[in-house]
Coordinates of C-alpha atoms and ligand atoms in Angstrom, one line a residue:
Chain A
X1 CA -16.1 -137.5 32.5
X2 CA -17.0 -134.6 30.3
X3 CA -17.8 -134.6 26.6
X4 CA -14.8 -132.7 24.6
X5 CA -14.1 -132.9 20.6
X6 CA -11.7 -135.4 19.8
X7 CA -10.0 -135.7 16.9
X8 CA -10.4 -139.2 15.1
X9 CA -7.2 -139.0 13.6
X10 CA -4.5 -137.5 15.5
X11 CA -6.2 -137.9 19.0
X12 CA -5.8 -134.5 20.3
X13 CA -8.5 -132.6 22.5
X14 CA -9.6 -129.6 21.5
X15 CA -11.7 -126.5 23.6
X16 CA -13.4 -124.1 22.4
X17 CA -14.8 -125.6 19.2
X18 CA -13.3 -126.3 16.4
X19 CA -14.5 -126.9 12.9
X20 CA -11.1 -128.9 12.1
X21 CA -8.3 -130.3 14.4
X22 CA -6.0 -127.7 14.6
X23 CA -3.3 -130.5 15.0
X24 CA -3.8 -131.9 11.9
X25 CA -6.4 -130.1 10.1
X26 CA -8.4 -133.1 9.0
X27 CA -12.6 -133.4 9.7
X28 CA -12.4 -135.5 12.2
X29 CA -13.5 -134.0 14.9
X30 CA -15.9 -136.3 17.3
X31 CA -17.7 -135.4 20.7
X32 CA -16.4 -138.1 23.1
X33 CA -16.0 -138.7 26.9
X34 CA -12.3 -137.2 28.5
X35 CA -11.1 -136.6 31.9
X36 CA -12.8 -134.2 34.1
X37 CA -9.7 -134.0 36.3
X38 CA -7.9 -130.4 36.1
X39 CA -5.6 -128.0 38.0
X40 CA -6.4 -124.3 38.6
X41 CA -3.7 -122.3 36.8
X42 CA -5.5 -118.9 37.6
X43 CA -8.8 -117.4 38.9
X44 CA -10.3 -114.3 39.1
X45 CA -13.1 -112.7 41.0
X46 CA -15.7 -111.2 38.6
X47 CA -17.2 -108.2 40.2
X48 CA -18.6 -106.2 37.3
X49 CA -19.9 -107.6 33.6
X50 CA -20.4 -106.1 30.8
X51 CA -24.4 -107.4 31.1
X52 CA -26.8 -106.3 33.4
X53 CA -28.1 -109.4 33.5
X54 CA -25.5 -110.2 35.8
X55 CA -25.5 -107.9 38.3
X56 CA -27.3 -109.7 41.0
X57 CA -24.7 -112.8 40.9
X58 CA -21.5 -110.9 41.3
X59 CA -19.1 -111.3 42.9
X60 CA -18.2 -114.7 41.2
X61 CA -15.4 -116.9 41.1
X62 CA -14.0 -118.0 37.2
X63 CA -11.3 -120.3 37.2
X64 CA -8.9 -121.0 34.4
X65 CA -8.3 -125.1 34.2
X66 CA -5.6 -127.2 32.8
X67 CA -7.7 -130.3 32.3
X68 CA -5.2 -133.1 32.2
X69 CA -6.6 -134.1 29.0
X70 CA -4.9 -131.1 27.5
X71 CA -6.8 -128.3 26.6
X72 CA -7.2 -124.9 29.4
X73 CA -11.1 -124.5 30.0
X74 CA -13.2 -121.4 32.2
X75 CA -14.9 -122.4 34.7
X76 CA -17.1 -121.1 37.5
X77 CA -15.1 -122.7 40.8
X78 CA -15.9 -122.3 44.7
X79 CA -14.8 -119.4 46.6
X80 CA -12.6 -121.6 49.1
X81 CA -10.3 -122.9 45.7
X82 CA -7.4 -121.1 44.6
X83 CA -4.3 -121.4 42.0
X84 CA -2.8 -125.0 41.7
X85 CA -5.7 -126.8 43.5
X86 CA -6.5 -130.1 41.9
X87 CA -9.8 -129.4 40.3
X88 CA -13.0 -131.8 38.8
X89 CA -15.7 -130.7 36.5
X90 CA -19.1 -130.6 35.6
X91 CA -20.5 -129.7 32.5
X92 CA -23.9 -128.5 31.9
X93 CA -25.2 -126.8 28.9
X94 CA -21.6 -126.7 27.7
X95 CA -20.9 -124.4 30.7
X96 CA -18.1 -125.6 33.2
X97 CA -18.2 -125.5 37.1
X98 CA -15.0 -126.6 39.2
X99 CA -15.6 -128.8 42.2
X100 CA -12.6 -129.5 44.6
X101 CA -11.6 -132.8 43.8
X102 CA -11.0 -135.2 46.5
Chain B
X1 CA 15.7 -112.6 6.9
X2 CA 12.8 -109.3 6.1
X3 CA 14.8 -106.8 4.0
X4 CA 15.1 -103.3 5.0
X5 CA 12.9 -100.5 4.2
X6 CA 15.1 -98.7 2.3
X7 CA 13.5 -94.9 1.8
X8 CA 10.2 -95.6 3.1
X9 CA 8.8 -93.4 6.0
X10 CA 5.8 -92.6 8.2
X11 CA 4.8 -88.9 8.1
X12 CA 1.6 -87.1 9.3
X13 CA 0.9 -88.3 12.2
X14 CA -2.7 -87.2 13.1
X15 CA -5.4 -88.1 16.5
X16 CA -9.1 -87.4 15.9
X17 CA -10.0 -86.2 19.4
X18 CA -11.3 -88.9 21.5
X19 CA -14.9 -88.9 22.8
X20 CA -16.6 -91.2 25.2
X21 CA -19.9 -91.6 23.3
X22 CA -20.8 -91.4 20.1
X23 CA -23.9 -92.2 18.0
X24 CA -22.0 -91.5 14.9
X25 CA -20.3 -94.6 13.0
X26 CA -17.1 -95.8 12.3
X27 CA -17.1 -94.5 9.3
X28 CA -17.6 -90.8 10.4
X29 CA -14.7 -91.4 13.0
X30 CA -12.5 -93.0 10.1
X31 CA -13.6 -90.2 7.4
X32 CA -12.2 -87.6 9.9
X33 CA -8.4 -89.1 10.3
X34 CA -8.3 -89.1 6.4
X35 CA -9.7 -85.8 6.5
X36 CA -7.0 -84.7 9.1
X37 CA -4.1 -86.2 7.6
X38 CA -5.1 -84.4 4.3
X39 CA -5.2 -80.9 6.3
X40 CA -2.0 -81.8 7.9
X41 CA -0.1 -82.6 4.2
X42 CA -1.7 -80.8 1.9
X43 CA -2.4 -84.4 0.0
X44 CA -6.1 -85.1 -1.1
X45 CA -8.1 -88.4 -2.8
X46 CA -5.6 -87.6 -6.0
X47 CA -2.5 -88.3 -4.1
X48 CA -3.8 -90.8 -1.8
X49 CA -3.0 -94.0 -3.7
X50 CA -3.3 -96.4 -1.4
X51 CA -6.0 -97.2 1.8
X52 CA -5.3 -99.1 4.7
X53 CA -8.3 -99.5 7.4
X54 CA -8.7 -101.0 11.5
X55 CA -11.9 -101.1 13.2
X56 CA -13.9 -103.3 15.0
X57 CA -17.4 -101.5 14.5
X58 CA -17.4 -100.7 10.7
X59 CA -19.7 -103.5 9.3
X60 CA -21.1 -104.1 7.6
X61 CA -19.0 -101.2 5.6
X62 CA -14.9 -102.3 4.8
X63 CA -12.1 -100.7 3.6
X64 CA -13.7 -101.7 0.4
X65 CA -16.9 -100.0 0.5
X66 CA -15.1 -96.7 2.4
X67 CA -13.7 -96.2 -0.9
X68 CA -17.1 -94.9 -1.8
X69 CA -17.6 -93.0 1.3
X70 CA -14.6 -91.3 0.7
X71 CA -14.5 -90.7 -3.2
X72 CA -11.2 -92.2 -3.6
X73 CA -9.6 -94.4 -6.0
X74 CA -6.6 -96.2 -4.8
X75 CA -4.8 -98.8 -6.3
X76 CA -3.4 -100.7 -3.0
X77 CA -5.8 -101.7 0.0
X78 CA -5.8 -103.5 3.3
X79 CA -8.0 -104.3 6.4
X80 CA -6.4 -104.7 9.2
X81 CA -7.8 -107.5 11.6
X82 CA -5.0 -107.5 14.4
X83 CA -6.5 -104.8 16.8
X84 CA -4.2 -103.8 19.8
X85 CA -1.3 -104.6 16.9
X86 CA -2.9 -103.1 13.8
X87 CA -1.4 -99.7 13.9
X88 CA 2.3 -101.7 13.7
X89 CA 0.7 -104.8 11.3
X90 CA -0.8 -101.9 8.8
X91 CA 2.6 -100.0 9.0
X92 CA 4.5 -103.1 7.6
X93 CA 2.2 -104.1 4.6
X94 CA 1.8 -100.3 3.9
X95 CA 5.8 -99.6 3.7
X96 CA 5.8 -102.6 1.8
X97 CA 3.4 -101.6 -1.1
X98 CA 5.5 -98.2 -0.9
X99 CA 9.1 -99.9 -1.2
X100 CA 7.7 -102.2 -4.5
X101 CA 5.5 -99.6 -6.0
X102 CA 1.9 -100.8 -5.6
X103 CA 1.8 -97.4 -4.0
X104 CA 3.1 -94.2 -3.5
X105 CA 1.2 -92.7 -0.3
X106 CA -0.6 -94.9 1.8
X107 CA -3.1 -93.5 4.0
X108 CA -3.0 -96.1 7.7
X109 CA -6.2 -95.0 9.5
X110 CA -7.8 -97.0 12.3
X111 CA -11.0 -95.7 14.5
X112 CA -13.9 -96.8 16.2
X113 CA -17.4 -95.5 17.3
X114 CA -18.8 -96.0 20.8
X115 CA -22.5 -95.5 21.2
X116 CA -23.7 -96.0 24.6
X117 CA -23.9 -99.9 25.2
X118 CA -21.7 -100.7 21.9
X119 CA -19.4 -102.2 24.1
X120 CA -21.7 -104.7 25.2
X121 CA -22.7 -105.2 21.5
X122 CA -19.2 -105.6 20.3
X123 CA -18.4 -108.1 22.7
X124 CA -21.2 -110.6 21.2
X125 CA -20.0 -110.4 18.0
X126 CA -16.1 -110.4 18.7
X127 CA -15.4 -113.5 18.2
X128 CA -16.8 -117.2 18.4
X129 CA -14.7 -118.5 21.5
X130 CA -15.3 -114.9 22.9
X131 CA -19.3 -116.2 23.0
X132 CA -18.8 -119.4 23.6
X133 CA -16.3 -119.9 26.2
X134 CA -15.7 -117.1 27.9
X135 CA -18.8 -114.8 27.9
X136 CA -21.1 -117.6 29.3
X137 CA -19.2 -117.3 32.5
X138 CA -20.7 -113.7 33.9
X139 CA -19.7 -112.1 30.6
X140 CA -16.7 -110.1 32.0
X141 CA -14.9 -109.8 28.7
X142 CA -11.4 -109.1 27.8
X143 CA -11.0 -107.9 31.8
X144 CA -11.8 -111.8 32.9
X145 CA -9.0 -112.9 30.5
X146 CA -7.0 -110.5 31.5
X147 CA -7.7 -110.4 35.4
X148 CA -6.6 -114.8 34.8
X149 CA -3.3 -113.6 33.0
X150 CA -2.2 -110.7 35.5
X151 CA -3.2 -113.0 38.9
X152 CA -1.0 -115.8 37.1
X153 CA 2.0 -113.5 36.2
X154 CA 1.8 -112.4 39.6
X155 CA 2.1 -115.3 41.2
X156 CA 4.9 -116.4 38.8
X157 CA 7.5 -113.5 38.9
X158 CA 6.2 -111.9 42.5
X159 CA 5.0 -108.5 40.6
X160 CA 2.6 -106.8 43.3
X161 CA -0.3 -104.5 42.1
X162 CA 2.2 -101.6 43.5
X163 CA 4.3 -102.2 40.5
X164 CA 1.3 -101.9 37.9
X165 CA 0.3 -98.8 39.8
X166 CA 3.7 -97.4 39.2
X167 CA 3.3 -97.6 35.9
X168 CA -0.3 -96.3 35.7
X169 CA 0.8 -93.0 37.8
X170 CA 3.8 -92.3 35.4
X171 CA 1.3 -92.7 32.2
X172 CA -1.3 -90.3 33.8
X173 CA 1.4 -87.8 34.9
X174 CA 2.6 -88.1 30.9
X175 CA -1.5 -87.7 29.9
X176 CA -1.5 -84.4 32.3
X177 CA 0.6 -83.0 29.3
X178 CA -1.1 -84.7 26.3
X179 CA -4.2 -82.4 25.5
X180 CA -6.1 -85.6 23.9
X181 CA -6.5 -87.4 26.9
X182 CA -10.0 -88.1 28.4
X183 CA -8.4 -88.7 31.7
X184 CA -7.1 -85.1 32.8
X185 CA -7.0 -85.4 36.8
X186 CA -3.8 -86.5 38.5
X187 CA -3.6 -90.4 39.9
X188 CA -1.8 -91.4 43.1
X189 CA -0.5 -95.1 44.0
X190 CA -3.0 -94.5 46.8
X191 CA -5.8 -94.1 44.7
X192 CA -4.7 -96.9 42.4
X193 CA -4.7 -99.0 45.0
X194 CA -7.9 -98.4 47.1
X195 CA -10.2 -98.1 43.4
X196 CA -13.2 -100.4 43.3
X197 CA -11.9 -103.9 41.8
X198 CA -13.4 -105.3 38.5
X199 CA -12.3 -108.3 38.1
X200 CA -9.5 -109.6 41.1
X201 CA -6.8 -108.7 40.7
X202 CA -7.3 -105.9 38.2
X203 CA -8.7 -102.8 39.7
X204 CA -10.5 -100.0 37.7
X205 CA -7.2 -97.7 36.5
X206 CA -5.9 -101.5 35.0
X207 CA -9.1 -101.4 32.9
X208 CA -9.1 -99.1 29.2
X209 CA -11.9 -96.8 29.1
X210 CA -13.8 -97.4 25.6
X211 CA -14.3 -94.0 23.7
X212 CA -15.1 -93.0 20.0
X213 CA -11.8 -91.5 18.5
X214 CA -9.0 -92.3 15.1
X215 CA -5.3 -92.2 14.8
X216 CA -3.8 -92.2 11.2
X217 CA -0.6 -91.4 9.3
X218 CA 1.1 -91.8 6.5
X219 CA 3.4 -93.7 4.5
X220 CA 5.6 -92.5 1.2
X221 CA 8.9 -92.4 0.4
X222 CA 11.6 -90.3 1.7
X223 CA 12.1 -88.1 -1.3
X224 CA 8.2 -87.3 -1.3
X225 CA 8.2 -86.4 2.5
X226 CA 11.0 -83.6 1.7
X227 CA 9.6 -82.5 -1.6
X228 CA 6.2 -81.7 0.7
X229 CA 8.1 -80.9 3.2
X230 CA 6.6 -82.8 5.9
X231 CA 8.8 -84.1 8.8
X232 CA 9.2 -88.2 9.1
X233 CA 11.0 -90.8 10.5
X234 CA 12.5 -93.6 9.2
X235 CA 11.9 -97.6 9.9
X236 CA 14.9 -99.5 11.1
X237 CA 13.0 -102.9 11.5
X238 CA 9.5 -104.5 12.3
X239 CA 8.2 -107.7 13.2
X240 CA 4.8 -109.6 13.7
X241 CA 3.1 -112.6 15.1
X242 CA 0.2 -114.5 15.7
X243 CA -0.7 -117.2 18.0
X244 CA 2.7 -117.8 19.5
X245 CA 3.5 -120.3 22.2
X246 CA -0.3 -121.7 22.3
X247 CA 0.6 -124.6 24.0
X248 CA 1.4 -122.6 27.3
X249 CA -1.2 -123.0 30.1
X250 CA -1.1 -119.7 31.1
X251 CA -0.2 -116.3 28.9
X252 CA 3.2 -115.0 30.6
X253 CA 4.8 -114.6 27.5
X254 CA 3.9 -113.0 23.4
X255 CA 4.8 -113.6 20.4
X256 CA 7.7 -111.0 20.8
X257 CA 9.5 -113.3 22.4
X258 CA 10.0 -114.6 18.9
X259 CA 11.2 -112.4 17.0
X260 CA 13.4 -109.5 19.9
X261 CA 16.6 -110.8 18.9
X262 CA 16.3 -110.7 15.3
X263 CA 14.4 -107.6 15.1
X264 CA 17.1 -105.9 17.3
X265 CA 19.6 -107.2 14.8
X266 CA 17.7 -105.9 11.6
X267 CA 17.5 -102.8 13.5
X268 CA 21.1 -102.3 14.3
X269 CA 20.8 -100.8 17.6
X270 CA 19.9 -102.2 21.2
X271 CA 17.2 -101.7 23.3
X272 CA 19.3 -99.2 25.5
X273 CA 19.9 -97.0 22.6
X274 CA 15.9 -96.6 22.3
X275 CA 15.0 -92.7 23.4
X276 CA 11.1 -93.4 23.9
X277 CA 9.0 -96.5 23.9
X278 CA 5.6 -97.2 23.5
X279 CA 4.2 -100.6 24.6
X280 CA 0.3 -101.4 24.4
X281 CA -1.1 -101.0 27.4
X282 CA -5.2 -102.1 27.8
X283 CA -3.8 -103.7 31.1
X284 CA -0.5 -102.9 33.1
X285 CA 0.6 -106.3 32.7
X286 CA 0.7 -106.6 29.0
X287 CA 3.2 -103.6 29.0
X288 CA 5.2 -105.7 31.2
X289 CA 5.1 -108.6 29.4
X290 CA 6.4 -106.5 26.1
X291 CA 9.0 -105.2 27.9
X292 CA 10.6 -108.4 29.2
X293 CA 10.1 -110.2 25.6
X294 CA 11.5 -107.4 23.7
X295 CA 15.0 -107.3 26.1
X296 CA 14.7 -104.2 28.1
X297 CA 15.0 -106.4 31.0
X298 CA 15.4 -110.2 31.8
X299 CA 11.5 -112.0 31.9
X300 CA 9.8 -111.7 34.8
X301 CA 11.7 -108.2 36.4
X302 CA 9.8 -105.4 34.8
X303 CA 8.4 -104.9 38.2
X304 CA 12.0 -104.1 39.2
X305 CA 12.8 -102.3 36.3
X306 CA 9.0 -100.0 36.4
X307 CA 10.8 -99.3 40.3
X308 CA 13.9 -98.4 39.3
X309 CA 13.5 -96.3 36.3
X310 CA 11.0 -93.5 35.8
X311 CA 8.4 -93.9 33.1
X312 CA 7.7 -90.3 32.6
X313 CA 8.2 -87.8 29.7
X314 CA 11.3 -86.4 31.4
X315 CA 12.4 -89.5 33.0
X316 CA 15.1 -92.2 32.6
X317 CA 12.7 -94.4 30.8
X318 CA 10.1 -92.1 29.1
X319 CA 7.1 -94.6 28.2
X320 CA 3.9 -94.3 26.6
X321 CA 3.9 -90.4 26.3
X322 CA 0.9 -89.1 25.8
X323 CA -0.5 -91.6 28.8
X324 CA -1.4 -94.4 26.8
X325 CA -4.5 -96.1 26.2
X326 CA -4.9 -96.3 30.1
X327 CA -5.6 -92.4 30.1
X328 CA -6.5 -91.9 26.7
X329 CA -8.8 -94.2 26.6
X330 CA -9.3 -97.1 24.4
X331 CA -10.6 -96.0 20.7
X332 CA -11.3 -99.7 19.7
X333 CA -8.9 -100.2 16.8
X334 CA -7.5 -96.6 17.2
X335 CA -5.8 -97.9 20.6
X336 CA -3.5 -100.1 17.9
X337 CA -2.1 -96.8 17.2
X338 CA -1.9 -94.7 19.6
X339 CA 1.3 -95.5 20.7
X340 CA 3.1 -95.3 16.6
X341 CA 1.6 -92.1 16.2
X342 CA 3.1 -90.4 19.4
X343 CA 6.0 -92.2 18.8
X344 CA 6.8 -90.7 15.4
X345 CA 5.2 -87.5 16.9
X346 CA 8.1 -87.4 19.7
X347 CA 10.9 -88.0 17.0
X348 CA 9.8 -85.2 14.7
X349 CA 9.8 -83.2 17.7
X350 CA 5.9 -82.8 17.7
X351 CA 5.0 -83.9 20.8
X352 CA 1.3 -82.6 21.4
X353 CA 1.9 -82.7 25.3
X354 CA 5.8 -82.8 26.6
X355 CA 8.3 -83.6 24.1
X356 CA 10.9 -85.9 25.4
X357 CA 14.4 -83.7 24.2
X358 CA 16.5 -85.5 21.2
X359 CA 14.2 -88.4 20.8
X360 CA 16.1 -89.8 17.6
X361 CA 15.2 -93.6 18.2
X362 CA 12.1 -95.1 19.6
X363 CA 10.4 -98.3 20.0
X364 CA 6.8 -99.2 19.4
X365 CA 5.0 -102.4 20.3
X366 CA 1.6 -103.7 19.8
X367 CA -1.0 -106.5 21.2
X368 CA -3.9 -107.6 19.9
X369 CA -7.3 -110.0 19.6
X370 CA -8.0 -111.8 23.3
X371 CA -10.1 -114.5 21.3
X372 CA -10.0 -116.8 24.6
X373 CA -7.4 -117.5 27.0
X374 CA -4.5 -115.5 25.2
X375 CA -3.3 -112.6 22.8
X376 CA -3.1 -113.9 19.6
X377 CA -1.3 -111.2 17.7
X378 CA 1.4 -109.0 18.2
X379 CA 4.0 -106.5 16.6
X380 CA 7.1 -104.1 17.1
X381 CA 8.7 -101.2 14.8
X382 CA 11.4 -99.4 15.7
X383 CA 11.9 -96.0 14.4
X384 CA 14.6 -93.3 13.8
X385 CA 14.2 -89.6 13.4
X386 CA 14.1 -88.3 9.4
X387 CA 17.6 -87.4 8.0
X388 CA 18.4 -86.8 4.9
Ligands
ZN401 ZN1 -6.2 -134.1 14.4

């Protein structure tokens, strides 16, 4: 499970954050445990970022995720996954990595 | 249904020459388009009653405090926030104000600065899902959104990176032409193809080049354009949008999708009657996208259509004339106009570069504001060469 806003009244999921559900625009917007099951509608390899920082870990893999609990997330994914591959994630830190699911 | 424009036209079309670095502020890049467009008409701070303004780097300054900058004292103003679509979005309220009286020239200006690493700043304070959910992974940017959109439609509708090329070669061979144009060497499909990647699939000639630069023009009524004698065109129809079809996993559609037929209809022309067209192109499949969603061919063929028509100046499909943002480079807000201001240079017949012959309709599209996954805003005008 990973830990998405939920919205108390209408249900609906929401990523990134939201200061009211977009759904329904009330304030009821709570942190709670949703599937961490996805699909991988795209990737892309990074090879250069805007921030030196990063230099030194490119190449890298970002995926874009259909989580089955609705919203599309990013998400750092393994070099051996590719578009339409059933997908499980981690969250740390509120950053997302992609594990094949199996 | 949007009522027409009646009398109101774009004049003046004006480009502050683009730079790749500059330390000077928006506001210096901004003050020179107004300064240009008043050279160009003859029109000063006592004419100009009305102030519309696009950038990304001018704060803390606005439209608001420019007023001071500038010494001017209009009585109709705007801040455009739709980027890639501003030049189009600015053009509508503008024309508006004209038609009703709450002005009787509007200046449209939009312009940005780029200091060394002000890329890098501007990208921390784009947006909130910009920082939190897509700069945390390796802080690619707009190209990581982007690269997730193009490998998608690609996979979709077949499109190959050889069709992007084909359309990055035709826009450089236009920019060869277009003095303004950082990017003065020739490009071959060979060299498009074997550049170092960015971000898979986009290679470096998918990828804008940020630079310092403006773009401005105009707006009045007819009968004021002739009295100064300045050359305009008129505007048939326009449309805008924001946030269209969010729901879908993956971008492979805009907001234009929307609105084609009825703006085609307000217009009363089709897309085959359009003599030039300018689409927003910060990455080759964005122009694609606009193409399909406006009707110049059925969704997911503009890699047949970039193969079967040519995309240059003198050719059977002459597209993004003065080479686009792609070879002009990407002047942060300015890149929202670029492609209206050579448009309504190419029907006045005052093409800087080559002049596609009897232009007297033309398209213009815009796309704007990759907050996350997706494009939120977007915009079309098309226009028709002054007559009386
Ligand atoms: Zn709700």
């Amino acid at each position: 499970m990973i830990k998405l806003q939920v919205c108390s009244h209408c249900q609906s999921v929401h990523y990134p954050v939201r200061d009211i559900c977009p759904a329904c625009w009330r304030d009821k917007l709570a942190w709670k445990s949703v599937s961490a099951k996805g699909r991988v509608s795209s990737f892309t390899d990074l090879h250069i970022s805007v921030k030196p920082e990063w230099a030194d870990k490119l190449p890298l893999r970002i995926g874009l995720i259909k989580l089955e609990a609705g919203p599309n997330v990013l998400a750092f994914m393994d070099a051996k996954l590719t578009s339409n591959d059933p997908v499980i994630l981690a969250q740390k830190d509120g950053v997302f990595t992609a594990k094949e699911k199996l | 249904m949007s009522k027409s424009y009646e009398d109101v036209v774009i004049t003046t079309p004006i480009s502050v020459p683009y730079v790749r670095y500059s330390d000077r502020p928006a506001n210096y890049w901004l003050g020179r388009a107004l300064g240009m467009l008043s050279e160009a008409s003859g029109l000063g701070a006592q004419d100009i009653d009305g102030l519309s303004v696009s950038s990304f780097t001018l704060a803390p300054d606005s439209a608001a405090t420019l007023t001071q900058h500038f010494g001017m004292t209009p009585r109709w103003l705007s801040q455009e926030v739709t980027g890639g679509a501003s030049g189009i979005t600015a053009l509508r309220k503008a024309a508006r104000a004209v038609q009703m009286g709450d002005a009787d020239i509007v200046a449209c200006i939009g312009g940005d600065t780029n200091p060394k690493h002000g890329f890098e700043t501007l990208l921390d304070d784009f947006s909130s899902d910009m920082s939190a959910a897509v700069l945390p992974y390796g802080a690619g940017g707009p190209n990581v959104s982007f690269a997730l959109i193009t490998r998608a439609y690609m996979q979709r509708y077949g499109a190959k990176r050889e069709d992007f090329g084909r359309l990055a070669v035709s826009q450089r061979q236009n920019a060869l032409g277009y003095p303004q144009a950082l990017m003065k060497k020739p490009l071959t499909l060979n060299e498009y193809l074997e550049v170092k990647p960015i971000s898979s699939p986009l290679h470096l000639f998918d990828c804008v080049m940020p630079c310092a630069g403006a773009e401005g023009y105009l707006v009045m009524s007819a009968s004021r354009a002739r009295t100064l004698g300045l050359p305009y065109v008129h505007i048939r129809a326009t449309c805008e949008r924001h946030n269209a079809y969010s729901r879908d996993d993956v971008q492979l559609r805009t907001g234009l999708a929307m609105d084609a037929q009825d703006l085609w209809t307000r217009a009363g022309v089709c897309s085959q009657d359009m003599d030039v067209v300018q689409s927003y192109d910060d990455y080759p499949v964005i122009s694609f996208m606009q193409l399909e969603d406006l009707g110049f061919c059925p969704k997911g063929t503009a890699k047949d259509f970039v193969q079967k028509h040519d995309f240059t100046v003198a050719g059977s499909f002459p597209h993004n004339t003065s080479g686009g943002q792609l070879s002009c480079g990407q002047a942060g807000a300015a890149g929202g106009f670029l492609g209206l201001v050579e448009l309504v240079r190419q029907l006045t017949g005052s093409a800087l570069g080559e002049q596609v012959q009897d232009a007297r309709l033309g398209l213009v599209s815009g796309f704007g504001i990759i907050n996350y996954d997706k494009g939120l805003s977007c915009a079309a005008a098309i226009l028709e060469r002054g007559h009386d």
